Amino acid sequence: MRILLLLPDGRIHKVQLGSLTRSLREAPLTLTLLAALVPEDLQADLSLVDESISPVPAEERFDLVAISALTGTCHRAYHWADHFRSKGIPVVLGGVHVTLRPEEASAHADAIVTGFAERSWPRLLKDFAQGALQPRYHDPEPPLAGLPMPRRDLQERFGYMMPNTVFATRGCKGTCDFCTVPAAEFGFHKRPVQDVVDELRQIPARRIAFNDVSITEDRDYAKELFTAMIPLKKKWGGLCTTRIAHDDELLDLMARSGCRYMLIGFESLNAPALQGIQKGFNQPASYAEVMRKLHSRNILVQGCFIFGFDHDSPSIFEETVSLVDELRIDIPRYAIYTPYPGTGAYTRLKQEGRLLHENWRHYDTQHVVFRPARMSPEDLDAGFRWAHTRTFTLRSMLHRTLAAGIWFPVAFVGNLAYRRYMHRLQADPDRILVTG
Ligand code: SF4
């Protein structure tokens, strides 16, 4: 059985280096984990393609094509699904967007997978082999003990800045109104710590990345995991919330376990805006302390800010850019508030008649898709691009990264990558769609 596992193009992360296309992000686990879950007795021949870094083998013959879609990539997923189905090849669609919009995805697929795939994907393959494919496979609980090792051997070797990704937890207990994790009702689940440690031991590389959306979500679990990682002497990065700064014991353990960088969603310097999106645990008055505590442990911070909340006035751009410089955020990242389907933000803005369209292609945090409360869509887009331009001048980049002095080469290269992205953003002719 020949199976193509496909991740559609994520244009934000793509960068061309001569003839080599690389993705600026960590290697996603989706395809390698799906490959590992294919039952051995099927003796399947697997092709893994991430369209961000490799062309899709559009004319090759497969027995089955499985595509994973986010909201911002679902138009590409549907394009490829329609293409392969027109050739008589059955297509399976899965991924967060499919869980959020199952009826829509079903129109482009022979079967869809919603919720978690650990049990349903192998079951689907066995049904397919017996000619009994069902239209929908749904599993609300992920069985996370004893998972097979992701098939990193099938992954494009030089495609990613960080090729070795692992995960320890799934989901998050938070309820932030723009986030697809609570919208998809993923809950919060943990792998046995010993399983994670065993997997880390088997990865020969010293540097790894956790792709958990909030690795410190469960304090006791995080303490157990970080303690078990200390003897492994790995260097790692991941994602956590600002709450980490209130927990010195956990921070110390995190640093001792080899943590070198953290992505943190500060989201806004506007406290009422944070209350409004149900992320009130972020306290702008403590951001300086968050940075000081991470920097003092030699942990580099990739800090994310979102523009376009209802409390944001046009001054938000300048205020945020100044704060980013003042806090010495090593690698800043800006996004536009995006009401992903199924989220609280989507329901509210739709009810208020403020969505500009539902063309999911632009629901990628880089395009304005709604009418902001205190500025026009054009002002939001212009401010978002202006913030990039100001933050990624060589002077500003050097000022922040040299002053912080944490892992300078990594911080500077990270800034250069966003500077490159900023040029692409300025040249993008397709900024605001008014209708779908
Ligand atoms: S934005 Fe982060 S903290 Fe909020 S629900 Fe999503 S993953 Fe959790």
mmCIF file of C-alpha atoms in Angstrom, residues 216-411:
data_model
loop_
_atom_site.group_PDB
_atom_site.id
_atom_site.type_symbol
_atom_site.label_atom_id
_atom_site.label_comp_id
_atom_site.label_asym_id
_atom_site.label_seq_id
_atom_site.Cartn_x
_atom_site.Cartn_y
_atom_site.Cartn_z
ATOM 1 C CA THR A 216 4.509 24.108 32.313
ATOM 2 C CA GLU A 217 0.710 23.837 32.391
ATOM 3 C CA ASP A 218 0.783 21.134 35.087
ATOM 4 C CA ARG A 219 3.355 22.175 37.679
ATOM 5 C CA ASP A 220 3.919 18.763 39.276
ATOM 6 C CA TYR A 221 4.269 17.095 35.910
ATOM 7 C CA ALA A 222 6.682 19.759 34.657
ATOM 8 C CA LYS A 223 8.795 19.382 37.814
ATOM 9 C CA GLU A 224 8.971 15.619 37.363
ATOM 10 C CA LEU A 225 9.839 15.961 33.673
ATOM 11 C CA PHE A 226 12.526 18.628 34.122
ATOM 12 C CA THR A 227 14.122 16.705 36.996
ATOM 13 C CA ALA A 228 14.264 13.541 34.871
ATOM 14 C CA MET A 229 15.833 15.510 32.006
ATOM 15 C CA ILE A 230 18.770 16.912 33.982
ATOM 16 C CA PRO A 231 21.051 13.859 33.492
ATOM 17 C CA LEU A 232 20.326 13.805 29.726
ATOM 18 C CA LYS A 233 22.248 17.060 29.226
ATOM 19 C CA LYS A 234 20.070 18.164 26.302
ATOM 20 C CA LYS A 235 19.579 21.784 25.275
ATOM 21 C CA TRP A 236 15.966 22.504 24.593
ATOM 22 C CA GLY A 237 13.298 25.097 23.875
ATOM 23 C CA GLY A 238 9.526 25.199 24.140
ATOM 24 C CA LEU A 239 6.429 27.256 24.919
ATOM 25 C CA CYS A 240 5.065 28.386 28.254
ATOM 26 C CA THR A 241 2.984 31.203 29.731
ATOM 27 C CA THR A 242 4.053 34.285 31.694
ATOM 28 C CA ARG A 243 3.001 32.426 34.872
ATOM 29 C CA ILE A 244 6.409 30.756 34.870
ATOM 30 C CA ALA A 245 7.899 33.953 36.326
ATOM 31 C CA HIS A 246 5.968 33.466 39.561
ATOM 32 C CA ASP A 247 7.563 30.083 40.219
ATOM 33 C CA ASP A 248 11.286 30.266 40.976
ATOM 34 C CA GLU A 249 11.581 26.594 41.866
ATOM 35 C CA LEU A 250 10.150 25.500 38.510
ATOM 36 C CA LEU A 251 12.231 28.090 36.662
ATOM 37 C CA ASP A 252 15.403 26.810 38.293
ATOM 38 C CA LEU A 253 14.547 23.236 37.387
ATOM 39 C CA MET A 254 13.702 24.288 33.846
ATOM 40 C CA ALA A 255 17.098 25.958 33.475
ATOM 41 C CA ARG A 256 18.934 22.989 35.022
ATOM 42 C CA SER A 257 17.168 20.605 32.634
ATOM 43 C CA GLY A 258 18.796 22.450 29.714
ATOM 44 C CA CYS A 259 16.124 24.991 28.701
ATOM 45 C CA ARG A 260 17.703 27.609 26.418
ATOM 46 C CA TYR A 261 14.715 29.371 24.886
ATOM 47 C CA MET A 262 11.028 29.881 25.570
ATOM 48 C CA LEU A 263 8.243 31.218 23.400
ATOM 49 C CA ILE A 264 5.847 33.245 25.534
ATOM 50 C CA GLY A 265 2.538 34.783 24.489
ATOM 51 C CA PHE A 266 2.550 38.232 26.144
ATOM 52 C CA GLU A 267 -0.164 39.137 23.599
ATOM 53 C CA SER A 268 -0.729 42.724 24.790
ATOM 54 C CA LEU A 269 0.436 45.481 27.111
ATOM 55 C CA ASN A 270 -3.188 46.461 27.547
ATOM 56 C CA ALA A 271 -4.623 44.829 30.715
ATOM 57 C CA PRO A 272 -8.331 45.315 29.790
ATOM 58 C CA ALA A 273 -7.627 43.749 26.378
ATOM 59 C CA LEU A 274 -6.115 40.714 28.120
ATOM 60 C CA GLN A 275 -9.185 40.450 30.376
ATOM 61 C CA GLY A 276 -11.365 40.665 27.285
ATOM 62 C CA ILE A 277 -9.718 37.657 25.639
ATOM 63 C CA GLN A 278 -9.720 35.646 28.886
ATOM 64 C CA LYS A 279 -5.962 35.829 29.278
ATOM 65 C CA GLY A 280 -6.084 38.033 32.362
ATOM 66 C CA PHE A 281 -3.341 35.998 34.014
ATOM 67 C CA ASN A 282 -0.934 37.938 31.805
ATOM 68 C CA GLN A 283 -0.100 41.066 33.795
ATOM 69 C CA PRO A 284 1.700 43.741 31.787
ATOM 70 C CA ALA A 285 3.110 45.246 34.994
ATOM 71 C CA SER A 286 5.078 42.025 35.542
ATOM 72 C CA TYR A 287 6.485 41.600 32.003
ATOM 73 C CA ALA A 288 9.802 43.170 33.024
ATOM 74 C CA GLU A 289 10.060 40.639 35.826
ATOM 75 C CA VAL A 290 9.255 37.769 33.426
ATOM 76 C CA MET A 291 12.115 38.855 31.183
ATOM 77 C CA ARG A 292 14.522 39.458 34.055
ATOM 78 C CA LYS A 293 13.878 36.024 35.540
ATOM 79 C CA LEU A 294 14.325 34.176 32.253
ATOM 80 C CA HIS A 295 17.365 36.188 31.185
ATOM 81 C CA SER A 296 19.013 35.725 34.576
ATOM 82 C CA ARG A 297 18.837 31.972 33.908
ATOM 83 C CA ASN A 298 20.282 32.413 30.424
ATOM 84 C CA ILE A 299 16.985 31.595 28.723
ATOM 85 C CA LEU A 300 16.281 33.450 25.501
ATOM 86 C CA VAL A 301 12.716 34.702 25.013
ATOM 87 C CA GLN A 302 10.688 34.715 21.856
ATOM 88 C CA GLY A 303 7.901 37.110 22.858
ATOM 89 C CA CYS A 304 4.594 37.208 20.960
ATOM 90 C CA PHE A 305 2.263 40.206 20.726
ATOM 91 C CA ILE A 306 -1.119 40.440 19.027
ATOM 92 C CA PHE A 307 -2.655 43.571 17.487
ATOM 93 C CA GLY A 308 -6.327 44.294 16.900
ATOM 94 C CA PHE A 309 -8.053 43.699 20.238
ATOM 95 C CA ASP A 310 -11.168 45.764 20.854
ATOM 96 C CA HIS A 311 -9.283 47.882 23.399
ATOM 97 C CA ASP A 312 -6.464 48.663 20.965
ATOM 98 C CA SER A 313 -6.323 52.225 19.646
ATOM 99 C CA PRO A 314 -3.873 53.309 16.916
ATOM 100 C CA SER A 315 -1.262 54.134 19.582
ATOM 101 C CA ILE A 316 -0.888 50.429 20.414
ATOM 102 C CA PHE A 317 1.705 49.853 17.685
ATOM 103 C CA GLU A 318 4.170 52.458 18.912
ATOM 104 C CA GLU A 319 3.629 51.510 22.549
ATOM 105 C CA THR A 320 4.258 47.813 21.807
ATOM 106 C CA VAL A 321 7.377 48.435 19.731
ATOM 107 C CA SER A 322 8.789 50.628 22.543
ATOM 108 C CA LEU A 323 8.006 47.982 25.143
ATOM 109 C CA VAL A 324 9.659 45.247 23.066
ATOM 110 C CA ASP A 325 12.847 47.349 22.947
ATOM 111 C CA GLU A 326 12.643 48.321 26.595
ATOM 112 C CA LEU A 327 12.180 44.712 27.754
ATOM 113 C CA ARG A 328 14.979 43.485 25.434
ATOM 114 C CA ILE A 329 12.756 40.795 23.997
ATOM 115 C CA ASP A 330 15.273 38.636 22.187
ATOM 116 C CA ILE A 331 13.088 37.541 19.285
ATOM 117 C CA PRO A 332 9.794 39.485 18.991
ATOM 118 C CA ARG A 333 6.919 38.141 16.983
ATOM 119 C CA TYR A 334 3.771 40.033 15.944
ATOM 120 C CA ALA A 335 0.408 38.666 14.938
ATOM 121 C CA ILE A 336 -3.020 40.014 14.043
ATOM 122 C CA TYR A 337 -5.980 38.973 16.201
ATOM 123 C CA THR A 338 -7.605 36.166 14.227
ATOM 124 C CA PRO A 339 -11.089 34.772 14.952
ATOM 125 C CA TYR A 340 -10.487 31.150 13.995
ATOM 126 C CA PRO A 341 -13.717 29.267 13.330
ATOM 127 C CA GLY A 342 -15.115 27.655 16.457
ATOM 128 C CA THR A 343 -13.419 30.079 18.851
ATOM 129 C CA GLY A 344 -15.142 32.556 21.181
ATOM 130 C CA ALA A 345 -13.647 35.382 19.101
ATOM 131 C CA TYR A 346 -15.271 34.012 15.944
ATOM 132 C CA THR A 347 -18.714 33.628 17.538
ATOM 133 C CA ARG A 348 -18.620 37.144 18.966
ATOM 134 C CA LEU A 349 -17.335 38.935 15.862
ATOM 135 C CA LYS A 350 -19.713 37.020 13.608
ATOM 136 C CA GLN A 351 -22.679 37.949 15.812
ATOM 137 C CA GLU A 352 -21.576 41.572 15.696
ATOM 138 C CA GLY A 353 -21.321 41.441 11.887
ATOM 139 C CA ARG A 354 -17.630 42.348 11.984
ATOM 140 C CA LEU A 355 -16.091 39.516 9.945
ATOM 141 C CA LEU A 356 -14.866 40.810 6.579
ATOM 142 C CA HIS A 357 -15.124 37.337 5.008
ATOM 143 C CA GLU A 358 -14.662 33.668 5.764
ATOM 144 C CA ASN A 359 -11.929 32.976 3.267
ATOM 145 C CA TRP A 360 -9.834 30.765 5.562
ATOM 146 C CA ARG A 361 -6.718 31.347 3.445
ATOM 147 C CA HIS A 362 -6.322 34.669 5.248
ATOM 148 C CA TYR A 363 -7.033 33.259 8.717
ATOM 149 C CA ASP A 364 -3.337 32.880 9.460
ATOM 150 C CA THR A 365 -2.649 35.665 12.028
ATOM 151 C CA GLN A 366 -0.894 37.674 9.294
ATOM 152 C CA HIS A 367 -3.964 39.185 7.591
ATOM 153 C CA VAL A 368 -6.833 41.343 8.854
ATOM 154 C CA VAL A 369 -10.113 39.433 8.513
ATOM 155 C CA PHE A 370 -12.445 41.531 10.707
ATOM 156 C CA ARG A 371 -13.356 45.125 11.518
ATOM 157 C CA PRO A 372 -11.428 46.257 14.616
ATOM 158 C CA ALA A 373 -13.361 48.327 17.187
ATOM 159 C CA ARG A 374 -11.147 51.411 17.352
ATOM 160 C CA MET A 375 -9.457 51.616 13.963
ATOM 161 C CA SER A 376 -10.088 50.593 10.368
ATOM 162 C CA PRO A 377 -8.892 47.253 8.921
ATOM 163 C CA GLU A 378 -6.427 49.257 6.804
ATOM 164 C CA ASP A 379 -5.041 51.004 9.925
ATOM 165 C CA LEU A 380 -4.578 47.651 11.647
ATOM 166 C CA ASP A 381 -2.743 46.224 8.666
ATOM 167 C CA ALA A 382 -0.573 49.332 8.272
ATOM 168 C CA GLY A 383 0.254 49.375 12.001
ATOM 169 C CA PHE A 384 1.118 45.679 11.969
ATOM 170 C CA ARG A 385 3.520 46.167 9.063
ATOM 171 C CA TRP A 386 4.949 49.342 10.607
ATOM 172 C CA ALA A 387 5.695 47.466 13.845
ATOM 173 C CA HIS A 388 7.672 44.884 11.859
ATOM 174 C CA THR A 389 9.578 47.590 10.028
ATOM 175 C CA ARG A 390 10.540 49.391 13.244
ATOM 176 C CA THR A 391 11.371 46.292 15.266
ATOM 177 C CA PHE A 392 13.543 44.657 12.648
ATOM 178 C CA THR A 393 15.845 47.530 11.724
ATOM 179 C CA LEU A 394 19.464 46.416 12.130
ATOM 180 C CA ARG A 395 19.901 49.030 14.854
ATOM 181 C CA SER A 396 16.942 47.807 16.869
ATOM 182 C CA MET A 397 17.907 44.152 16.416
ATOM 183 C CA LEU A 398 21.449 44.786 17.601
ATOM 184 C CA HIS A 399 20.283 46.963 20.460
ATOM 185 C CA ARG A 400 18.002 44.264 21.835
ATOM 186 C CA THR A 401 20.126 41.191 21.251
ATOM 187 C CA LEU A 402 23.446 42.689 22.382
ATOM 188 C CA ALA A 403 21.931 44.311 25.446
ATOM 189 C CA ALA A 404 20.285 41.058 26.507
ATOM 190 C CA GLY A 405 23.398 39.083 25.617
ATOM 191 C CA ILE A 406 21.617 35.725 25.664
ATOM 192 C CA TRP A 407 22.722 33.288 22.985
ATOM 193 C CA PHE A 408 23.559 36.185 20.682
ATOM 194 C CA PRO A 409 24.071 34.181 17.429
ATOM 195 C CA VAL A 410 20.708 32.425 17.797
ATOM 196 C CA ALA A 411 18.881 35.601 18.801
#
